[in-house]
Coordinates of C-alpha atoms (C1' of nucleotides) in Angstrom, one line a residue:
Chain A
X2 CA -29.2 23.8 -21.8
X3 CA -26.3 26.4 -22.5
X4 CA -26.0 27.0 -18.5
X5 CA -26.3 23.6 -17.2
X6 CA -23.5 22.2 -19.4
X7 CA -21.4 25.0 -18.5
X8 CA -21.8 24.1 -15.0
X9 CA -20.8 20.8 -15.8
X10 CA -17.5 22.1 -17.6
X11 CA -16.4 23.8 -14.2
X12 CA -17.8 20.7 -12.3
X13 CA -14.1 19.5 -13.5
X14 CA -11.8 21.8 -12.8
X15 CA -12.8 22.6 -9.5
X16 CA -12.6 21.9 -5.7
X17 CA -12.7 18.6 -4.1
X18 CA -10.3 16.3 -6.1
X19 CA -7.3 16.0 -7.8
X20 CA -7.8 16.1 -11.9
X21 CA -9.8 13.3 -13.9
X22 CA -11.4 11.9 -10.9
X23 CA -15.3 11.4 -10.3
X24 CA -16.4 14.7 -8.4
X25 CA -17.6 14.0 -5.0
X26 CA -21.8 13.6 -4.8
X27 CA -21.8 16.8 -2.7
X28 CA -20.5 19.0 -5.2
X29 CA -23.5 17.6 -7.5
X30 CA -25.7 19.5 -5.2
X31 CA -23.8 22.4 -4.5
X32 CA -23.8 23.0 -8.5
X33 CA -27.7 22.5 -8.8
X34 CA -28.0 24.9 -6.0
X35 CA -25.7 27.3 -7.1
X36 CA -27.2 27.9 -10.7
X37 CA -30.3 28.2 -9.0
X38 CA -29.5 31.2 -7.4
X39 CA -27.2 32.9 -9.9
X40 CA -30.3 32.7 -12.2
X41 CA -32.6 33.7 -9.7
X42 CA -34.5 31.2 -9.6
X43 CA -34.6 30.9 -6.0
X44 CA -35.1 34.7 -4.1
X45 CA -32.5 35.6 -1.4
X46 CA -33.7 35.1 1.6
X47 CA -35.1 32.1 1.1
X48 CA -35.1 29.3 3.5
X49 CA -32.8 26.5 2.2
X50 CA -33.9 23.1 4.9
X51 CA -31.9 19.8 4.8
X52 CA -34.7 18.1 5.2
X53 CA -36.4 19.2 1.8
X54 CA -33.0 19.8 -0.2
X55 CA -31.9 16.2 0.5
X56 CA -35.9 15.1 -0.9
X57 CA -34.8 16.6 -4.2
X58 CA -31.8 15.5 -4.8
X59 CA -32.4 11.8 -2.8
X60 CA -29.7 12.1 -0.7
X61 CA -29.2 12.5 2.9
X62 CA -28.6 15.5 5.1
X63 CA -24.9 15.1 5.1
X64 CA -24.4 15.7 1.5
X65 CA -26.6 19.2 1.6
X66 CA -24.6 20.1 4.5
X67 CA -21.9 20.0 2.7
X68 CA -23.2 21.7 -0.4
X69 CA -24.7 24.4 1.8
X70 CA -21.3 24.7 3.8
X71 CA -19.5 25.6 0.3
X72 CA -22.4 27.9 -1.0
X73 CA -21.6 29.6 2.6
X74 CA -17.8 30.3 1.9
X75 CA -19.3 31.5 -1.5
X76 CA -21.7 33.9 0.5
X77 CA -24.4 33.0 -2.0
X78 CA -25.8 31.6 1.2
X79 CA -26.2 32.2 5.1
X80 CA -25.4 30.1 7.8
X81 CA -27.3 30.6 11.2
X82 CA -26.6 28.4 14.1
X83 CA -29.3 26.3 14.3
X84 CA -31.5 27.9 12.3
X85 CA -30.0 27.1 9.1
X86 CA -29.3 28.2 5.6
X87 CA -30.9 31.1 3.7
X88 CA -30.1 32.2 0.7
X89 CA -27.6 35.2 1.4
X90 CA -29.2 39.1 1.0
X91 CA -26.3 41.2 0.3
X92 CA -27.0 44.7 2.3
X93 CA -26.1 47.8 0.3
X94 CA -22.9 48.8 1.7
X95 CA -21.7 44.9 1.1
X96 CA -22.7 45.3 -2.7
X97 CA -21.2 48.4 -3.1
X98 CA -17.9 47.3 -1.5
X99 CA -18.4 44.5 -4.1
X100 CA -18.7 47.1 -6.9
X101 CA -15.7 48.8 -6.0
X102 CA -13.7 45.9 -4.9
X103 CA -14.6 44.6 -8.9
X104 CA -13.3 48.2 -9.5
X105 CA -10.0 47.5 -8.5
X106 CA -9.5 44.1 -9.9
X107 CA -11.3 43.5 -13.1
X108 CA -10.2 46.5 -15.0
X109 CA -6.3 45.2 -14.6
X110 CA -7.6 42.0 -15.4
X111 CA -9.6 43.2 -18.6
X112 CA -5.8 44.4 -19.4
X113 CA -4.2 41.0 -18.7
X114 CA -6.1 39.6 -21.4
X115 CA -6.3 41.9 -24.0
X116 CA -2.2 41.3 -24.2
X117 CA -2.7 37.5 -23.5
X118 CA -5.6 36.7 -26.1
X119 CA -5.6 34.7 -28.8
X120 CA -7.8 34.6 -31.5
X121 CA -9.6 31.2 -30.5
X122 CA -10.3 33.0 -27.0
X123 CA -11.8 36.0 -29.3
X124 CA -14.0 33.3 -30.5
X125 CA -15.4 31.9 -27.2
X126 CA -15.9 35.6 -25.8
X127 CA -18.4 36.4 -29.4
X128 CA -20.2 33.0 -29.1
X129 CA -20.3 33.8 -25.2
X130 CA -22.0 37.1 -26.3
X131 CA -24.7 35.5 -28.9
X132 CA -25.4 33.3 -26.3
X133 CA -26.3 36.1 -23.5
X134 CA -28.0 37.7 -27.0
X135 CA -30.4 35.0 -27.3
X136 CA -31.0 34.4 -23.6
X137 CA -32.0 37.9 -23.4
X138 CA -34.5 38.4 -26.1
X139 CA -36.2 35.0 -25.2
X140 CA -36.5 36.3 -21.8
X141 CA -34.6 34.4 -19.7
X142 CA -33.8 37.2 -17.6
X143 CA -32.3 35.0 -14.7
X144 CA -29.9 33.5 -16.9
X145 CA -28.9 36.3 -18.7
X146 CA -27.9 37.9 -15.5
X147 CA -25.8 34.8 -14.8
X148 CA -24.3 34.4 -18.6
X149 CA -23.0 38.3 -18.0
X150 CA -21.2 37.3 -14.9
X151 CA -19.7 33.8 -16.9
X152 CA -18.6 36.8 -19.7
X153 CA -16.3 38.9 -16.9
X154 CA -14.8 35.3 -15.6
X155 CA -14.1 34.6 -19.2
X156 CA -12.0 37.8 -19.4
X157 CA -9.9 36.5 -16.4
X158 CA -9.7 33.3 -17.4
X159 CA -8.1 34.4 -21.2
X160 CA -5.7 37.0 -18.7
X161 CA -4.2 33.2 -16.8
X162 CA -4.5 33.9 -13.9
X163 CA -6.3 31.4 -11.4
X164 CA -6.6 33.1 -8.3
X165 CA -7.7 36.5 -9.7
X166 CA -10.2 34.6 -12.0
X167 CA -11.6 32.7 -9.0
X168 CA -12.0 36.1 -7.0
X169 CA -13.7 37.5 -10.1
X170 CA -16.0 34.5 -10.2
X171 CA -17.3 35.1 -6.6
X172 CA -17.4 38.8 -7.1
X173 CA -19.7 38.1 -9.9
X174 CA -22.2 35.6 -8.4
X175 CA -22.6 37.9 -5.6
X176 CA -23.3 40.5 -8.1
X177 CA -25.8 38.6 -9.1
X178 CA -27.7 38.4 -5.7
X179 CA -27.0 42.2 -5.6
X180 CA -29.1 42.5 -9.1
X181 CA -31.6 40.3 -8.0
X182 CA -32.2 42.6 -4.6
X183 CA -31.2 45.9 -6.3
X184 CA -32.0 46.4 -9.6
X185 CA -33.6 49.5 -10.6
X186 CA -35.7 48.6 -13.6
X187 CA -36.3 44.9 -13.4
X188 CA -37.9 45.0 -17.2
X189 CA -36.0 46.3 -19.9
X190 CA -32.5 45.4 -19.0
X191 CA -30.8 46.7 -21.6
X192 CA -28.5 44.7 -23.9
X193 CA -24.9 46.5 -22.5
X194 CA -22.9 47.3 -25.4
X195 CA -19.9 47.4 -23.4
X196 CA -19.7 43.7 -23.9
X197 CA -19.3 44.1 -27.1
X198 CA -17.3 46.7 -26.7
X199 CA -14.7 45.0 -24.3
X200 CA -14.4 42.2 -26.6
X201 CA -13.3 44.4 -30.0
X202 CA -10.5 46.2 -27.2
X203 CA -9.2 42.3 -26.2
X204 CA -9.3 41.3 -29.9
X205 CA -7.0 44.3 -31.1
X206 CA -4.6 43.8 -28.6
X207 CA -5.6 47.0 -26.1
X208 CA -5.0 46.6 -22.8
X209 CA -5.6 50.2 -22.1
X210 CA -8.5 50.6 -24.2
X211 CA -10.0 47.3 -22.4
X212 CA -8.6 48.6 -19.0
X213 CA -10.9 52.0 -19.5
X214 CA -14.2 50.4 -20.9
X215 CA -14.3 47.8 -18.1
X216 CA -13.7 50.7 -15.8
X217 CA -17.0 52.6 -17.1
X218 CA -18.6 49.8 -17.8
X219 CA -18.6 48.7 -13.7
X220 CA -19.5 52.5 -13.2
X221 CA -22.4 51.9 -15.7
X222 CA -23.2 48.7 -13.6
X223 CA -23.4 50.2 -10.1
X224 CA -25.6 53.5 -11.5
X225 CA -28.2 50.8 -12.3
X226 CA -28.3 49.6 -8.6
X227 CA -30.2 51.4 -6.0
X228 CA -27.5 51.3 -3.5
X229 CA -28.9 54.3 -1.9
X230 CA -27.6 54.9 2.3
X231 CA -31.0 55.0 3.6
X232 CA -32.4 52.7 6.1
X233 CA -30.3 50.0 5.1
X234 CA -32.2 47.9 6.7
X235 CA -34.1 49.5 10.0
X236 CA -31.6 48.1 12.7
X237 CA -34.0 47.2 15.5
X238 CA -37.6 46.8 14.1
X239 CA -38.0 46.0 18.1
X240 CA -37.3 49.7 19.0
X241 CA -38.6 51.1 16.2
X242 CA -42.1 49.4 15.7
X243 CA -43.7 49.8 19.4
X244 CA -46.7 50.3 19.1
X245 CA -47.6 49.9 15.4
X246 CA -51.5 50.7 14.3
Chain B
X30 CA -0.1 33.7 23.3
X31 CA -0.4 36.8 21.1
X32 CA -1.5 34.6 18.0
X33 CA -4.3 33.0 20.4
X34 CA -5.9 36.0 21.2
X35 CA -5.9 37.3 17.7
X36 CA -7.6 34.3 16.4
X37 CA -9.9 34.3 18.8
X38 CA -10.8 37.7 17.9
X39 CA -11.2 37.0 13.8
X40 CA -13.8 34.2 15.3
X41 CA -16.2 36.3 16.6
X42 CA -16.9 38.5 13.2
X43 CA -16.6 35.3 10.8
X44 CA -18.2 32.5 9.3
X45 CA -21.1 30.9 10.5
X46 CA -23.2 32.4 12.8
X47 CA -24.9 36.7 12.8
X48 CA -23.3 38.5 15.2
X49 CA -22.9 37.5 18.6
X50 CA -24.1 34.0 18.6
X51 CA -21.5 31.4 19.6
X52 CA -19.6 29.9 16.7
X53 CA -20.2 26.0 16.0
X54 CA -17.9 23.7 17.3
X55 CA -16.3 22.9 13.9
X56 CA -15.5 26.5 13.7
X57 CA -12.9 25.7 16.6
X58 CA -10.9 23.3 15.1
X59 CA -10.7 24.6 11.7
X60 CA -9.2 28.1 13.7
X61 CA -6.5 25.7 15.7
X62 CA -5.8 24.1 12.1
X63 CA -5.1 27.3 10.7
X64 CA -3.5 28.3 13.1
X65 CA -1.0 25.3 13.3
X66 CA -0.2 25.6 9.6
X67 CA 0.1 29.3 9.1
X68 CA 2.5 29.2 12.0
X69 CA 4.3 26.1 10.2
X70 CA 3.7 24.0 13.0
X71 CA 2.5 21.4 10.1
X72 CA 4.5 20.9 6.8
X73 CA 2.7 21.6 3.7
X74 CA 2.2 18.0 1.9
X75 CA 1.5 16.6 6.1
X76 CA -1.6 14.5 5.3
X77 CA -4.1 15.7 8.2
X78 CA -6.6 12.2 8.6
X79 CA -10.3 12.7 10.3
X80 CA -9.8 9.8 13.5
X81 CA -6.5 11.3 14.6
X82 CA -8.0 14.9 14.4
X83 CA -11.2 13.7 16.0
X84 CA -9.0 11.9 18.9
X85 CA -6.7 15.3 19.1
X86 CA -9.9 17.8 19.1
X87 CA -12.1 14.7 21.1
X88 CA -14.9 15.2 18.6
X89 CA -16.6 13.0 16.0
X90 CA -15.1 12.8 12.6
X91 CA -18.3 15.2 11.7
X92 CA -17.0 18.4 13.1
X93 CA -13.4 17.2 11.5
X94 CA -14.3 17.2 8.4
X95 CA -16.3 20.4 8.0
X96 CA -13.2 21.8 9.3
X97 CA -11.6 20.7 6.5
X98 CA -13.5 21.3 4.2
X99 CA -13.3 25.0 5.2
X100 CA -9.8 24.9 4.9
X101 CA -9.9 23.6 1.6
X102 CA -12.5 26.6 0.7
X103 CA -9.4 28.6 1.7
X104 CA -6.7 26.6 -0.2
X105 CA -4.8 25.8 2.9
X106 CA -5.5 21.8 2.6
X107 CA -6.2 19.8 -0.5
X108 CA -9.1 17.4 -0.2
X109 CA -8.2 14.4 -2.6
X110 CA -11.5 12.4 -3.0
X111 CA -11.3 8.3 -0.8
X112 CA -7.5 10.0 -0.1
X113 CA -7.7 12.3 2.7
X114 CA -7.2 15.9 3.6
X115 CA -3.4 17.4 2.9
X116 CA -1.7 20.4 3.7
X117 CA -1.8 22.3 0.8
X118 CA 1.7 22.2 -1.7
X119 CA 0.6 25.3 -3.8
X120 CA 3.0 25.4 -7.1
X121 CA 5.6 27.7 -8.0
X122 CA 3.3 28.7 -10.7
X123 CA 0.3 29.1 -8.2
X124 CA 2.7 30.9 -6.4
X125 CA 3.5 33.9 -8.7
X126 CA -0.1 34.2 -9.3
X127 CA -0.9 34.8 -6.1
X128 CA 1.7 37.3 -5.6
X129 CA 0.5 38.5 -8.7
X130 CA -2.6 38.9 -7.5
X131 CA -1.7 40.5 -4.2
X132 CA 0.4 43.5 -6.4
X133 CA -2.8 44.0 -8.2
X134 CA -4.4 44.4 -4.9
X135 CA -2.6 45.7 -2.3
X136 CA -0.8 48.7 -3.3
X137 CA -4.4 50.4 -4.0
X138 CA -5.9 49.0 -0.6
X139 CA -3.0 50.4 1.4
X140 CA -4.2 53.7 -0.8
X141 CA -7.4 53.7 0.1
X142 CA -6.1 52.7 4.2
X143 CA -3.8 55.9 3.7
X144 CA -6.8 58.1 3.7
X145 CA -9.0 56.7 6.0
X146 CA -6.6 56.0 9.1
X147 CA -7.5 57.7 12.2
X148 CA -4.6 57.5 15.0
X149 CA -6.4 54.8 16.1
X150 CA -5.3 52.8 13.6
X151 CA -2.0 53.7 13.3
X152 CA -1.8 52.9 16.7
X153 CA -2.9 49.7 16.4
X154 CA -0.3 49.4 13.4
X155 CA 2.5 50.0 15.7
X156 CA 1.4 48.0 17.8
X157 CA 1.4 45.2 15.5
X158 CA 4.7 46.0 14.0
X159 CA 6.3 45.7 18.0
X160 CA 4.8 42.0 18.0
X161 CA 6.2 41.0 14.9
X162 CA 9.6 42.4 16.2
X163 CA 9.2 40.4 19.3
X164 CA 8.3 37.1 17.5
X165 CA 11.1 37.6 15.6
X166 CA 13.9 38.2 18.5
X167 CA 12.5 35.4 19.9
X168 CA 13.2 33.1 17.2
X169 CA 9.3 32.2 16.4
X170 CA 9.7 32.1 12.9
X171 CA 6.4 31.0 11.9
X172 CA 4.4 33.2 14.1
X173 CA 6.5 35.9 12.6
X174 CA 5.4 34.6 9.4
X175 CA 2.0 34.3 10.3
X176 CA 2.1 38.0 11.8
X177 CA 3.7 39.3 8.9
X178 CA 0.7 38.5 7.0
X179 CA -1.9 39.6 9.3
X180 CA -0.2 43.4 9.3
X181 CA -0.9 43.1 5.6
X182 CA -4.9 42.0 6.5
X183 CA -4.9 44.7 9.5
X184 CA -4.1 47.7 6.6
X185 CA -6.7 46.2 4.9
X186 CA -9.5 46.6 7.4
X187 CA -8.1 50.4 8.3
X188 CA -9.6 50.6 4.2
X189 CA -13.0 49.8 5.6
X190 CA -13.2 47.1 2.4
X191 CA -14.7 44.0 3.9
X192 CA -14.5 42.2 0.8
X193 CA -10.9 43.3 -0.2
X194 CA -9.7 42.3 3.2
X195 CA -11.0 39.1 2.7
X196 CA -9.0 38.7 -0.3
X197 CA -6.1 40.1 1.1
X198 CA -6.8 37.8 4.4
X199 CA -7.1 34.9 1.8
X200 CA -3.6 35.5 0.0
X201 CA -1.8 36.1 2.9
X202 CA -2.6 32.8 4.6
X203 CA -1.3 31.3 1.0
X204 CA 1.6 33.3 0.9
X205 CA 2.3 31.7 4.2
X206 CA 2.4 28.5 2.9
X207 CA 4.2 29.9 -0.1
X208 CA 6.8 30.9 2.5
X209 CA 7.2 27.9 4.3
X210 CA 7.8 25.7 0.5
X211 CA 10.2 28.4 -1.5
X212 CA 12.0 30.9 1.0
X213 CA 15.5 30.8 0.2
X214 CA 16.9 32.0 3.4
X215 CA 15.5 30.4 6.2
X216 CA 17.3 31.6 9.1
X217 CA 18.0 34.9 8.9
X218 CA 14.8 36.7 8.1
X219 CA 15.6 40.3 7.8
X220 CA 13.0 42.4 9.6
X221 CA 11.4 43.9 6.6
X222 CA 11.6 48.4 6.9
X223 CA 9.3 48.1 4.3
X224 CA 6.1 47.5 7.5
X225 CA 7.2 51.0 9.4
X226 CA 7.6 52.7 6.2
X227 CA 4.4 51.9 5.1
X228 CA 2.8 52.8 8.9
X229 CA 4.6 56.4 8.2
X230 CA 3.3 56.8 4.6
X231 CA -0.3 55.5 6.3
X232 CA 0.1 58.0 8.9
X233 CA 0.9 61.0 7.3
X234 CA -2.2 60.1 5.2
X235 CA -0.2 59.6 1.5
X236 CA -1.9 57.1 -0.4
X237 CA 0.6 58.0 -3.2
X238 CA 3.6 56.9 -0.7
X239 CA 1.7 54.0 0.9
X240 CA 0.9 52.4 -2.9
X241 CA 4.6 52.7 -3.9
X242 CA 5.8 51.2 -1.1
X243 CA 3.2 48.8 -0.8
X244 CA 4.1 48.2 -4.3
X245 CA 7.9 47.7 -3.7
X246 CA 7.5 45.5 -0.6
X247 CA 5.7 43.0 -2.6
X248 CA 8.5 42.8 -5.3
X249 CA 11.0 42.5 -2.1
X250 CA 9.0 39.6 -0.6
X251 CA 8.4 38.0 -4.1
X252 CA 12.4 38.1 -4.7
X253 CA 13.1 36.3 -1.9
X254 CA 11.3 33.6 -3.0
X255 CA 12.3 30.6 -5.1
X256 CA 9.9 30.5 -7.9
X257 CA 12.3 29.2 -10.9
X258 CA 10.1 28.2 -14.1
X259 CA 12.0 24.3 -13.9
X260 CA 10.5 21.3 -13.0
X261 CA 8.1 23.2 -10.9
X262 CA 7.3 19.4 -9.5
X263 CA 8.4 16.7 -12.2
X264 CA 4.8 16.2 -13.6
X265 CA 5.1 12.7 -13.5
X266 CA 7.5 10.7 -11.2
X267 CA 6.7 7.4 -13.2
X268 CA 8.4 8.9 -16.7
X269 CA 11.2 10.4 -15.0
X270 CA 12.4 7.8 -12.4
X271 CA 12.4 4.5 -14.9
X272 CA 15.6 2.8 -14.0
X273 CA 16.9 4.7 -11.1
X274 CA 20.1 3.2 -9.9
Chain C
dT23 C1' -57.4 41.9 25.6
dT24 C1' -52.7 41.5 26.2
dT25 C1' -48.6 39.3 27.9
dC26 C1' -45.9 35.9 29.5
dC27 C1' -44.8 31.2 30.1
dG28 C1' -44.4 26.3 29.0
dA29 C1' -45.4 22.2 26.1
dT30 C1' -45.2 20.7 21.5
dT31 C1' -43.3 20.3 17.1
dG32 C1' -40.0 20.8 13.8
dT33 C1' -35.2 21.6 12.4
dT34 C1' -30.5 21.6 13.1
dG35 C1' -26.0 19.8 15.6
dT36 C1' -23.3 15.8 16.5
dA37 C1' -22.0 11.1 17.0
dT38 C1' -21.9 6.7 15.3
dA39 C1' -22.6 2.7 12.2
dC40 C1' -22.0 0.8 8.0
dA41 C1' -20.5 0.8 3.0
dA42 C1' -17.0 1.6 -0.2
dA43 C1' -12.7 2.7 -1.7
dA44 C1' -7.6 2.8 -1.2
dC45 C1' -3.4 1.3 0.8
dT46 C1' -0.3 -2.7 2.6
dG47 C1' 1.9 -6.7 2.6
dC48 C1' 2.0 -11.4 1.2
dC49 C1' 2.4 -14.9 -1.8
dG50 C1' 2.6 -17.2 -6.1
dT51 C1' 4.3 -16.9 -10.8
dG52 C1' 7.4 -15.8 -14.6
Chain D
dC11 C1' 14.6 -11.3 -8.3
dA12 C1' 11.0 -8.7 -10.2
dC13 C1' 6.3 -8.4 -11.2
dG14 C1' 1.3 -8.9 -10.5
dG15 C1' -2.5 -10.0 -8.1
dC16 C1' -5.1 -11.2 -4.2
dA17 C1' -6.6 -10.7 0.8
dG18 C1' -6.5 -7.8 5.2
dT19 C1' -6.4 -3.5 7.1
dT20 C1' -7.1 1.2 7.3
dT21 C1' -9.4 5.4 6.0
dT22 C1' -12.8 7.8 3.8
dG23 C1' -17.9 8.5 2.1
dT24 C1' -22.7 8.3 3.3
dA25 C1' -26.7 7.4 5.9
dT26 C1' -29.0 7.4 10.1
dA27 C1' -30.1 7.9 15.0
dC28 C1' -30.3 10.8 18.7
dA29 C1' -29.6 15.2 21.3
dA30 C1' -30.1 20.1 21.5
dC31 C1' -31.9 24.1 20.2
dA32 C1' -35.5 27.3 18.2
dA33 C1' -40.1 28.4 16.6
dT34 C1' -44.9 28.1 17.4
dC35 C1' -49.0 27.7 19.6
dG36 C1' -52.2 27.6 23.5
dG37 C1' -53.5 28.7 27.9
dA38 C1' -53.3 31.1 32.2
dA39 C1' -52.7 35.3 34.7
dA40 C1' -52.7 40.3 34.9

DNA sequence: TTTCCGATTGTTGTATACAAAACTGCCGTG
DNA sequence: CACGGCAGTTTTGTATACAACAATCGGAAA
């Protein structure tokens, strides 16, 4: 499983402990979970109880609380005094201050590492690509959707620099919540060339080149949301819905 | 207590709860926490144990730890797994990342605040900028510090950019900390121009000016700094110090 | 029938108890 | 005297018990 051991790979270098030591059980959970909903296989909204989380994974509340705390700084989920965790539903103005915020940073960033990259990064980024290839055609949507976010935190990864990368990280999983609310054409999602693209710019050295085609290609992004201002979400159904049939 | 209030305020439109619900108990402490070490009340490296922050808070361990663990979400306190909860020691090498970051970042949010301020706002600027003044004359350095950093989030939110002001929110707290480790003059804080200069170029509604200056401040604040490339922390105490005296 | 209220049930919030790991100091050995 | 290892102590990790709150359902009154 392509995703699941890349999971692992970041279960190392992250959070709750000081390198080489034994992850803390927690952050077992809060990994399943995660990957769950950056491949959509859990819909936002949905009800996340202890109760039933710490069934599947045999532990006790404590430990989902935990894992459900962290998923709530990561606004993949939402916290509601005593009433517990949903997974989060990004309105529209959120995701399209997510879009431009991702319009600010990565483009820079895509210009970091086309003057940082080496040719072994190069690598990675084309097998990352074959990998979102295959995912595609075999209609893994979900994960496709996931491996096209890993792709843009690859980028910022190859630029070194942590704290940009980690931003772009949690711009893309909530990107990928926005996709899974408000995507136009749910079939057919067509294999982005920019990818592609964006790589040959980082391989020959182009910052500016890079800089530009991740510009369009978040433009590109965003025009296949519906992020339309309407009703963003009727703000009192109370007032709205007196007297219904 | 200026600081107070303003904390108070950032509780109501956070973390865990929709809108007007009162916040959970943890959400208390981790606010007094932060506010105790972006005010460097605590030393960075201060290890911060569960029973003596339970006894201070007079809650259970429970409501301690998720307080911490939501600082360590924010990078303010390192969570060493069976070792405890520090105050965060971010490198010099962390620390040119995140200033890094913050030049990628800021100069266009101030932009975008150039063009949306009403005279609201700048009024609310100027407002800010008397605290910090006050703070200062008053010889509370590390509120100064800690104000410093919130003018920077306060431009942010005149941009109307949730998410961006959550990033610029997240690398000013760690550019506190930043402060407290490498500043090379520690008395002697020169009231930076650079904040009323910037409310001018906001007011007159330049985003050209406000990005340049924006732009220039952060080079100012980043040369006062200390962030030499040597032993940025001798990596390992154990090789160096064989045979001391 | 509709609406309001209260009991019931389920879920979350918090405290506490116990297990496990790390730190400390002591003591024996080289 | 230095080193290494073995308790004892302290602190954290995890589970569980209980309290508090919210959601639901049913029944009584309008």
């Amino acid at each position: 499983m392509t995703t699941a051991s890349a999971s692992l790979a970041a279960l190392d270098d992250f959070r709750p402990d000081s390198p080489n030591r034994p992850a803390a059980r927690w952050y077992f959970i809060y990994v399943a979970l995660k990957e769950a909903i950056l491949t959509h296989a859990i819909e936002p909204g949905t009800k996340l109880p202890e109760d039933e989380l710490g069934e599947i994974y045999s532990s006790s509340r404590t430990l989902v609380r935990s894992a459900l705390q962290a998923l709530a700084h990561d606004r993949l989920v939402t916290l509601e005094l005593n009433r517990g965790a949903f997974v989060a539903k990004p309105t529209r103005l959120e995701a399209r201050e997510i879009f431009e915020a991702r319009a600010i940073i990565e483009p820079t960033v895509a210009a970091l590492a086309a003057q940082a990259a080496t040719p072994a990064d190069i690598e990675r980024l084309r097998r990352h690509l074959e990998e979102e290839h295959v995912a595609l055609h075999e209609g893994r949507n979900g994960e496709a959707v996931d491996l096209s976010g890993k792709f843009h935190v690859a980028i910022a990864e190859i630029a070194h620099q942590t704290v940009l990368t980690e931003f772009v990280r949690s711009l893309c999983s909530r990107s990928s919540l926005i996709v899974a609310l408000y995507w136009r054409r749910r079939d057919a999602m067509c294999e982005s060339h920019a990818h592609h693209a964006l790589v040959d710019a980082i391989a020959a050295n182009s910052p500016q080149d890079a800089r530009e085609i991740m510009s369009s290609h978040l433009v590109d992004l965003l025009s296949g949301l519906d992020l339309s201002d309407r009703p963003p979400e009727p703000k009192k159904l109370t007032d709205i819905l007196r007297r219904p049939a």
